[in-house]
Structure formats: C-alpha cells, structure tokens
Coordinates of C-alpha atoms and ligand atoms in Angstrom, one line a residue:
M1 CA 62.6 -133.2 19.5
K2 CA 59.0 -133.3 18.6
P3 CA 57.9 -130.0 17.0
S4 CA 55.3 -128.0 19.1
L5 CA 51.7 -128.2 18.1
F6 CA 50.1 -125.0 16.7
D7 CA 46.4 -124.2 16.6
V8 CA 46.6 -123.0 13.0
T9 CA 49.4 -123.1 10.4
I10 CA 48.9 -120.7 7.6
I11 CA 50.7 -121.9 4.4
G12 CA 51.6 -118.8 2.4
G13 CA 52.7 -115.4 3.7
G14 CA 51.3 -113.3 0.9
P15 CA 48.9 -110.4 1.7
V16 CA 46.1 -112.9 2.5
G17 CA 48.1 -115.2 4.7
L18 CA 49.5 -112.2 6.6
Y19 CA 46.1 -110.7 7.3
A20 CA 44.8 -114.2 8.3
A21 CA 47.7 -114.4 10.8
F22 CA 46.6 -111.0 12.3
Y23 CA 43.0 -112.2 12.6
S24 CA 44.0 -115.6 14.1
G25 CA 45.8 -113.5 16.8
L26 CA 42.6 -111.7 17.5
R27 CA 41.1 -115.1 18.0
A28 CA 43.9 -116.1 20.4
M29 CA 45.1 -118.9 18.3
K30 CA 48.7 -120.1 18.5
T31 CA 49.7 -119.3 14.9
K32 CA 52.5 -120.3 12.5
I33 CA 53.0 -118.9 9.0
I34 CA 55.2 -120.8 6.5
D35 CA 56.4 -119.3 3.2
A36 CA 58.6 -120.7 0.5
E37 CA 60.2 -117.3 -0.2
P38 CA 62.9 -115.5 1.9
D39 CA 60.4 -112.8 2.9
V40 CA 56.6 -112.4 3.1
G41 CA 54.5 -110.4 0.7
G42 CA 53.6 -112.9 -2.0
K43 CA 52.9 -111.6 -5.5
I44 CA 53.2 -108.0 -4.3
R45 CA 56.7 -108.4 -3.1
Y46 CA 57.7 -110.6 -6.0
F47 CA 56.1 -108.8 -9.0
Y48 CA 55.1 -105.3 -8.1
P49 CA 56.6 -103.8 -4.9
E50 CA 57.2 -100.5 -6.8
K51 CA 53.6 -100.3 -8.3
L52 CA 50.9 -98.1 -6.8
I53 CA 47.8 -100.1 -5.8
H54 CA 44.5 -98.3 -6.1
D55 CA 41.8 -100.9 -5.5
I56 CA 41.8 -101.5 -1.7
G57 CA 38.9 -99.9 0.1
G58 CA 39.8 -96.8 2.1
I59 CA 43.3 -96.7 0.7
P60 CA 43.1 -94.6 -2.5
E61 CA 46.8 -95.2 -3.3
I62 CA 49.6 -97.2 -1.7
L63 CA 52.9 -98.5 -3.0
G64 CA 53.1 -102.4 -3.1
A65 CA 56.1 -102.5 -0.7
D66 CA 54.4 -100.2 1.8
L67 CA 51.3 -102.4 1.8
V68 CA 53.4 -105.4 2.5
A69 CA 55.2 -103.6 5.3
N70 CA 51.9 -102.6 6.8
L71 CA 50.4 -106.1 6.6
K72 CA 53.6 -107.6 8.1
K73 CA 53.5 -105.2 11.0
Q74 CA 49.8 -105.9 11.5
A75 CA 50.5 -109.7 11.3
E76 CA 53.2 -109.3 14.0
T77 CA 50.7 -107.8 16.5
F78 CA 50.0 -111.1 18.2
D79 CA 53.5 -112.6 17.7
P80 CA 52.9 -115.5 15.3
T81 CA 55.8 -117.8 14.4
F82 CA 57.3 -117.0 10.9
V83 CA 59.0 -119.8 9.0
L84 CA 60.5 -118.5 5.8
N85 CA 62.5 -120.1 2.9
T86 CA 60.4 -123.2 3.5
R87 CA 58.2 -124.8 0.9
V88 CA 55.5 -127.1 2.2
T89 CA 55.5 -130.3 0.2
S90 CA 52.9 -132.4 2.0
V91 CA 50.1 -132.3 4.6
V92 CA 48.9 -135.5 6.2
K93 CA 46.1 -135.9 8.7
Q94 CA 47.2 -138.2 11.5
N95 CA 45.0 -140.6 13.5
D96 CA 44.6 -138.1 16.3
G97 CA 43.2 -135.5 13.8
T98 CA 46.3 -133.2 13.9
F99 CA 48.2 -132.4 10.7
Y100 CA 51.7 -133.5 9.9
I101 CA 53.3 -130.9 7.6
E102 CA 56.4 -131.8 5.6
T103 CA 58.7 -129.3 3.8
E104 CA 61.2 -129.4 1.0
N105 CA 64.1 -128.8 3.5
G106 CA 63.1 -131.8 5.6
E107 CA 61.4 -129.9 8.5
V108 CA 58.3 -131.2 10.1
H109 CA 55.5 -129.0 11.6
L110 CA 52.5 -130.0 13.6
S111 CA 49.2 -128.2 13.5
K112 CA 45.6 -128.7 14.7
T113 CA 44.2 -126.9 11.6
I114 CA 45.6 -125.5 8.4
V115 CA 44.8 -122.4 6.3
I116 CA 46.2 -122.6 2.8
A117 CA 46.9 -119.2 1.3
V118 CA 49.5 -120.2 -1.4
G119 CA 48.2 -117.9 -4.1
S120 CA 49.1 -119.4 -7.4
G121 CA 52.0 -121.4 -5.9
T122 CA 55.7 -120.4 -6.1
Y123 CA 57.3 -118.5 -8.9
K124 CA 60.4 -118.5 -10.9
M125 CA 61.2 -115.9 -13.6
N126 CA 62.1 -117.2 -17.0
P127 CA 65.7 -116.3 -17.7
L128 CA 67.2 -114.2 -20.5
K129 CA 68.6 -116.6 -23.0
A130 CA 71.3 -114.7 -24.7
R131 CA 75.0 -115.3 -25.3
F132 CA 77.3 -114.2 -22.5
A133 CA 74.3 -113.4 -20.2
E134 CA 75.9 -115.4 -17.5
N135 CA 78.9 -112.9 -17.4
Y136 CA 76.6 -110.0 -16.5
A137 CA 74.3 -111.4 -13.9
S138 CA 74.5 -108.2 -11.8
A139 CA 73.2 -106.2 -14.8
L140 CA 70.1 -108.4 -15.2
H141 CA 67.1 -107.4 -13.2
Y142 CA 64.1 -109.7 -13.0
H143 CA 62.3 -107.6 -10.4
L144 CA 62.0 -103.9 -9.9
R145 CA 62.4 -103.9 -6.2
D146 CA 64.5 -100.7 -6.0
L147 CA 64.1 -98.3 -8.9
E148 CA 66.9 -96.1 -7.5
K149 CA 69.4 -98.8 -8.6
L150 CA 68.6 -97.9 -12.2
R151 CA 68.8 -94.1 -11.8
N152 CA 70.8 -92.6 -14.7
K153 CA 71.4 -96.0 -16.3
K154 CA 70.9 -96.9 -19.9
V155 CA 68.2 -99.5 -19.4
V156 CA 66.9 -102.0 -21.9
I157 CA 63.7 -103.8 -21.2
S158 CA 63.2 -107.2 -22.8
G159 CA 59.6 -108.3 -23.0
G160 CA 56.2 -107.1 -24.2
G161 CA 53.7 -107.9 -21.5
D162 CA 52.1 -105.5 -19.0
A163 CA 55.0 -105.9 -16.5
A164 CA 57.5 -104.9 -19.3
L165 CA 55.3 -101.9 -20.4
D166 CA 54.8 -100.8 -16.7
A167 CA 58.6 -101.1 -16.1
A168 CA 59.3 -98.9 -19.1
L169 CA 56.9 -96.2 -17.9
M170 CA 58.2 -96.3 -14.3
L171 CA 61.8 -96.1 -15.4
L172 CA 61.3 -93.3 -18.0
P173 CA 61.7 -90.5 -15.4
I174 CA 64.6 -92.2 -13.6
A175 CA 66.8 -93.9 -16.1
K176 CA 69.2 -92.1 -18.5
S177 CA 67.5 -93.9 -21.4
V178 CA 64.9 -96.6 -21.8
E179 CA 64.5 -98.9 -24.8
L180 CA 62.1 -101.7 -25.2
I181 CA 62.8 -104.9 -27.2
Y182 CA 60.2 -107.4 -27.8
R183 CA 60.2 -110.4 -30.2
G184 CA 56.5 -110.2 -31.1
D185 CA 55.0 -108.0 -33.8
D186 CA 52.6 -106.3 -31.2
F187 CA 52.9 -105.8 -27.5
K188 CA 51.1 -108.4 -25.4
G189 CA 50.1 -106.0 -22.7
Y190 CA 46.9 -103.9 -22.5
E191 CA 46.4 -101.9 -25.6
E192 CA 46.0 -98.6 -23.6
R193 CA 49.3 -99.2 -21.8
A194 CA 51.1 -100.1 -25.1
K195 CA 49.7 -96.9 -26.6
T196 CA 51.0 -94.9 -23.6
V197 CA 54.4 -96.4 -24.1
L198 CA 54.4 -95.7 -27.8
D199 CA 53.3 -92.1 -27.2
S200 CA 55.9 -91.6 -24.4
G201 CA 58.9 -91.4 -26.7
I202 CA 60.4 -94.6 -25.4
Q203 CA 62.3 -96.2 -28.3
T204 CA 60.7 -99.6 -29.0
H205 CA 62.1 -102.4 -31.1
L206 CA 59.3 -104.8 -32.0
H207 CA 60.1 -108.2 -33.6
H208 CA 63.6 -108.1 -32.2
E209 CA 65.2 -110.1 -29.5
I210 CA 68.4 -109.7 -27.4
T211 CA 71.0 -112.2 -28.7
S212 CA 74.2 -111.3 -26.9
L213 CA 75.7 -109.1 -24.2
H214 CA 79.1 -107.3 -24.3
G215 CA 81.4 -105.3 -22.2
D216 CA 84.4 -105.8 -20.0
K217 CA 83.9 -106.2 -16.3
T218 CA 80.5 -104.5 -16.6
L219 CA 77.9 -104.6 -19.3
K220 CA 78.4 -101.9 -22.0
E221 CA 76.4 -103.0 -25.0
I222 CA 73.8 -105.5 -26.2
E223 CA 73.3 -107.0 -29.6
F224 CA 69.7 -107.7 -30.7
T225 CA 68.4 -109.4 -33.8
C226 CA 65.4 -108.8 -36.1
T227 CA 63.2 -111.9 -35.9
H228 CA 62.1 -111.3 -39.5
S229 CA 65.4 -110.4 -41.3
G230 CA 68.0 -111.8 -39.0
K231 CA 69.8 -108.5 -39.1
N232 CA 71.8 -107.5 -35.9
K233 CA 72.0 -104.1 -34.2
R234 CA 74.0 -103.0 -31.1
I235 CA 73.1 -100.4 -28.6
A236 CA 74.7 -99.1 -25.4
C237 CA 73.3 -100.6 -22.3
D238 CA 74.1 -100.7 -18.5
A239 CA 71.2 -102.7 -17.3
I240 CA 68.5 -105.0 -18.6
F241 CA 65.1 -105.5 -17.1
V242 CA 64.0 -109.0 -18.2
N243 CA 60.3 -109.9 -18.2
H244 CA 59.9 -113.2 -20.2
G245 CA 57.1 -114.5 -18.1
V246 CA 57.1 -116.7 -15.0
E247 CA 57.0 -120.3 -14.2
V248 CA 54.3 -121.0 -11.6
D249 CA 54.6 -124.1 -9.5
I250 CA 51.7 -125.3 -7.3
G251 CA 53.7 -128.4 -6.4
N252 CA 51.8 -131.6 -5.5
M253 CA 49.0 -129.8 -3.6
R254 CA 46.5 -131.7 -5.7
D255 CA 47.5 -134.9 -3.9
W256 CA 47.0 -133.5 -0.4
G257 CA 43.5 -135.1 -0.2
F258 CA 41.0 -132.3 -0.8
E259 CA 39.1 -131.4 -3.9
T260 CA 40.9 -129.1 -6.4
E261 CA 40.0 -127.5 -9.7
E262 CA 41.8 -125.8 -12.5
W263 CA 42.7 -122.6 -10.6
G264 CA 43.1 -124.0 -7.1
I265 CA 41.2 -125.5 -4.1
T266 CA 37.5 -125.8 -4.0
V267 CA 36.0 -124.1 -0.9
N268 CA 32.5 -123.4 0.4
H269 CA 31.3 -120.1 1.8
E270 CA 33.0 -120.9 5.1
M271 CA 36.3 -121.4 3.2
E272 CA 36.3 -125.0 4.1
T273 CA 38.0 -127.4 1.8
T274 CA 36.6 -130.9 1.4
M275 CA 39.0 -132.1 4.1
P276 CA 37.8 -131.1 7.6
G277 CA 40.3 -128.9 9.4
I278 CA 41.9 -127.5 6.2
Y279 CA 40.7 -124.1 4.9
A280 CA 41.8 -122.1 1.9
C281 CA 41.7 -118.3 1.1
G282 CA 43.1 -115.8 -1.3
D283 CA 44.0 -116.5 -4.9
V284 CA 44.1 -120.3 -4.4
A285 CA 40.5 -120.6 -3.1
C286 CA 37.9 -121.3 -5.7
Y287 CA 34.2 -120.7 -5.5
P288 CA 31.6 -119.2 -7.9
R289 CA 32.2 -115.5 -8.8
K290 CA 35.6 -115.5 -7.2
I291 CA 37.6 -112.3 -7.6
R292 CA 41.4 -112.6 -7.4
I293 CA 42.3 -109.3 -5.8
I294 CA 43.9 -108.4 -2.5
Q295 CA 40.7 -107.0 -1.0
A296 CA 38.7 -110.2 -1.7
G297 CA 41.4 -112.3 0.0
L298 CA 41.5 -109.9 3.1
H299 CA 37.9 -110.8 3.6
E300 CA 38.3 -114.6 3.0
G301 CA 41.2 -114.9 5.5
P302 CA 39.2 -114.1 8.6
I303 CA 36.4 -116.4 7.4
A304 CA 38.9 -119.2 7.1
I305 CA 40.3 -118.5 10.6
N306 CA 36.8 -118.3 12.1
S307 CA 36.0 -121.7 10.6
A308 CA 39.2 -123.1 12.0
K309 CA 38.4 -121.6 15.4
N310 CA 35.0 -123.2 15.5
Y311 CA 36.4 -126.5 14.2
L312 CA 38.7 -126.5 17.3
D313 CA 36.0 -125.2 19.7
P314 CA 32.4 -125.4 18.4
K315 CA 31.3 -123.2 21.4
A316 CA 33.7 -120.3 20.5
A317 CA 32.0 -117.2 19.1
P318 CA 31.6 -117.3 15.4
E319 CA 33.8 -114.3 14.9
A320 CA 36.3 -112.1 16.7
M321 CA 35.4 -108.9 18.5
V322 CA 36.1 -105.9 16.4
S323 CA 39.6 -104.7 17.1
T324 CA 38.5 -101.6 19.0
H325 CA 36.8 -103.8 21.6
H326 CA 39.7 -106.2 21.7
E327 CA 41.8 -105.8 24.9
H328 CA 45.0 -105.6 22.9
F329 CA 43.9 -102.2 21.5
M330 CA 42.1 -100.8 24.5
N331 CA 45.2 -99.6 26.5
Ligands
FAD401 C1 51.4 -108.2 -11.8 C2 50.2 -108.2 -10.9 C3 49.6 -107.1 -10.5 C4 48.5 -107.1 -9.6 N1 47.9 -105.9 -9.2 C5 46.9 -106.0 -8.3 C6 46.3 -104.7 -7.9 O1 46.7 -103.6 -8.3 N2 45.3 -104.8 -7.0 C7 44.9 -106.0 -6.4 O2 44.0 -106.0 -5.6 N3 45.5 -107.2 -6.9 C8 46.5 -107.2 -7.8 N4 47.0 -108.4 -8.2 C9 46.5 -109.6 -7.6 C10 47.0 -109.8 -6.2 O3 48.5 -109.7 -6.2 C11 46.6 -111.1 -5.6 O4 45.2 -111.2 -5.6 C12 47.2 -111.3 -4.2 O5 48.6 -111.3 -4.2 C13 46.7 -112.7 -3.6 O6 47.3 -112.9 -2.4 P1 47.5 -114.3 -1.8 O7 48.1 -114.1 -0.4 O8 46.3 -115.1 -1.9 O9 48.6 -115.0 -2.7 P2 50.1 -114.6 -3.2 O10 50.3 -113.2 -3.1 O11 50.3 -115.3 -4.4 O12 51.0 -115.2 -2.0 C14 51.1 -116.6 -1.9 C15 52.4 -116.9 -1.0 O13 52.4 -118.4 -0.8 C16 53.7 -118.8 -0.9 N5 53.7 -120.3 -1.3 C17 53.2 -120.8 -2.4 N6 53.3 -122.1 -2.4 C18 53.9 -122.4 -1.2 C19 54.2 -123.7 -0.5 N7 54.0 -124.9 -1.1 N8 54.8 -123.6 0.7 C20 55.0 -122.4 1.3 N9 54.7 -121.2 0.8 C21 54.1 -121.2 -0.5 C22 54.3 -118.0 -2.0 O14 55.7 -117.9 -1.8 C23 53.7 -116.6 -1.7 O15 54.5 -115.8 -0.8 C24 48.1 -108.3 -9.1 C25 48.7 -109.5 -9.5 C26 49.8 -109.5 -10.4 C27 50.5 -110.8 -10.8

C-alpha cells in the first residue's frame, strides 16, 4: 500500500522537532515526526533528563525529563503522527516535487516538505572496556535516567568530563558512597565543577582506570589500575556510571543534496536549506552567530514551519495566529 502523503515530515523528535510539530499543528499542516530513538526528547532525554535546565526564557528551573514531557504533550495538541525507532537514511525529491523518505528498517514515507531537526545525529555511548564487564551489564549505567535506582548503592563513576562530574555531584546525596575514577591526570570538565567535586569529599582516583569487575551473580567489587605505576587496587562497588564519551553519527545526510558544513546544514534566515522544500532547525542548522541551546531552536522551528507552509501555499499568512487567538485554545 502506498504510504499517505504528509504536508510536513519532521526528522528528529528532540526538543526542537517537538516544538516544530506543535507549531505545524497551529498551521493546520498534516504532520509526521520521525525519530531514530525509542522515545522523543533528543539530547535532553539521552544525556541529561535528571539535570536542571535554567536557560529557557520564563522557566527559571526545570528538570530535563519534565521539559521533554511538556514538549511532548504540547506537540500532541494537534495529533501529529509519531514514528519512533526509525532512522531516516535518505531523502529524495521525486519528479512531482514530493519527497521520498527511506529509513534503516526499510519503511518509506512520503511528504510534501521536510524539516530536519536531527541535532548532532544519533548517539551511542562508548562502552566500559574492562574484564568481565559483560557479566555485570545490569550494574553498568550509561545514562542517569532514574537516580532512585542508585539510592544507597556504592557507586563508582568512570570518566572525567562534565557529565561524569555532574553525575558525581548528583549522586552524592543519594548513593551510599561515590568514587570517581579517571585515567587522565586532570579532570576534563569545567575547572569550577572539578573544584566543586574535589571540595565535596567525593573520593577521586586520577590517572587510574577500571580494569576488571568481580562478584557472584551481582557486582561486588571493581579492580582499577594506576596508569603510571600499573599497580592495582580493589574497592567495593554495586553500580558503575560510565561516561567515556559518545559516538555521534550524522549518517549520510551530507549526500541528501543540500549544502552542509562542518557542524550541520547551511540555512538562510528562513531556515531554508539549499534544496527547495527542505528546511532545518535546531542544533543541526548552521548560520552566522548560531547558538546551540534549546531556546534558540524553539525559535527556529516555527520559522522553518512557516517557510514550509508558504512553500506549499504562497498565499498563506506568513505566520500562525498567536495561540490565544487560535480556535483550538478559545473554548
Ligand atoms: C550534556 C548537555 C547538556 C546541555 N545542557 C543544556 C542546557 O542546560 N540548556 C540548553 O539550552 N541547552 C543545553 N544543551 C544543548 C541542547 O541539548 C541542544 O541545543 C538541544 O537538544 C537541541 O535540540 P535539537 O532538537 O535540535 O536536537 P537533539 O536534541 O540532538 O535531537 C535530535 C533528535 O534527532 C534524532 N535523529 C538524529 N538523526 C536522525 C535520523 N537520521 N533519523 C531520525 N531521527 C534522527 C535523534 O535521535 C534525536 O532525538 C546541552 C547539551 C548537552 C549535550
């Protein structure tokens, strides 16, 4: 059966794609949103659902997971179609001007316009490479999506970047103990944050790395090794938060036919790419003085949608009515 044709397909269900989906609903566009992950939320869901976000206008403080829940609820206002666990692999403009979208799992989607909001691409956390790590998969945490799971546990953090330092500070009041192991001679994260960790009383082991995991059915101890002397130590441990960086994969997007640059897709002030009918917004969109924060993307999404709307209907108003004048919110 031929897939149905959508007015706009938003590739990427991060914060920016979600808000763009809400706005396209305000513009009465038949909307589909496709994301490679099993759930929406982009980097916030993946990297920092338990972090407090402070730099969104009018919201002095919000937990990452709560912001995602709010954006998802807002995106659902006009009932867009969500397609999850689906990575887009190619976009081809057909002779009739519509777009043929192919995905990794072999699905095909059809759309009159496309808004690309893929952020930095898809992510995969680098694994802990230590002996017997495969025996204790349930004790290895690559994301802090639910701090409660680590309450009263002896937690070891492996890594020295900001995420590792943040995790150490977040877990300190919750876990039974927190120790930080990093192979470098100095932490990689912000100096201020590293100082806070050092002053907090968290036991840190610089120039060491975890080399093996031990226990019976559950993890009981880890062995770690000094990268200078080669000497080993063991400590009790129930859970490890691993933060060894992430592999980011933008896929073959550079072959989709529009101009790209080092950090993403070139757009003009209308969020138009160099291919008519395709727009980009959020972290992936590149223009002079670009800021890669949530608030900036929440502004770019509606611009991209308005451009798509006018591409489909040049006589349409250049922007949506403000929501309080929209019939959906008037009852
Ligand atoms: C650790 C960290 C902390 C941060 N803290 C803050 C902060 O405090 N405040 C702030 O404003 N900003 C912060 N940021 C930046 C902020 O997260 C980004 O600006 C924001 O997430 C960009 O949203 P986006 O929707 O453009 O992209 P993303 O959030 O990256 O979402 C992109 C989505 O596209 C999907 N995708 C990618 N490729 C494909 C494909 N081929 N097919 C289908 N789906 C695809 C991905 O799965 C993902 O869900 C932080 C970033 C990081 C990494």
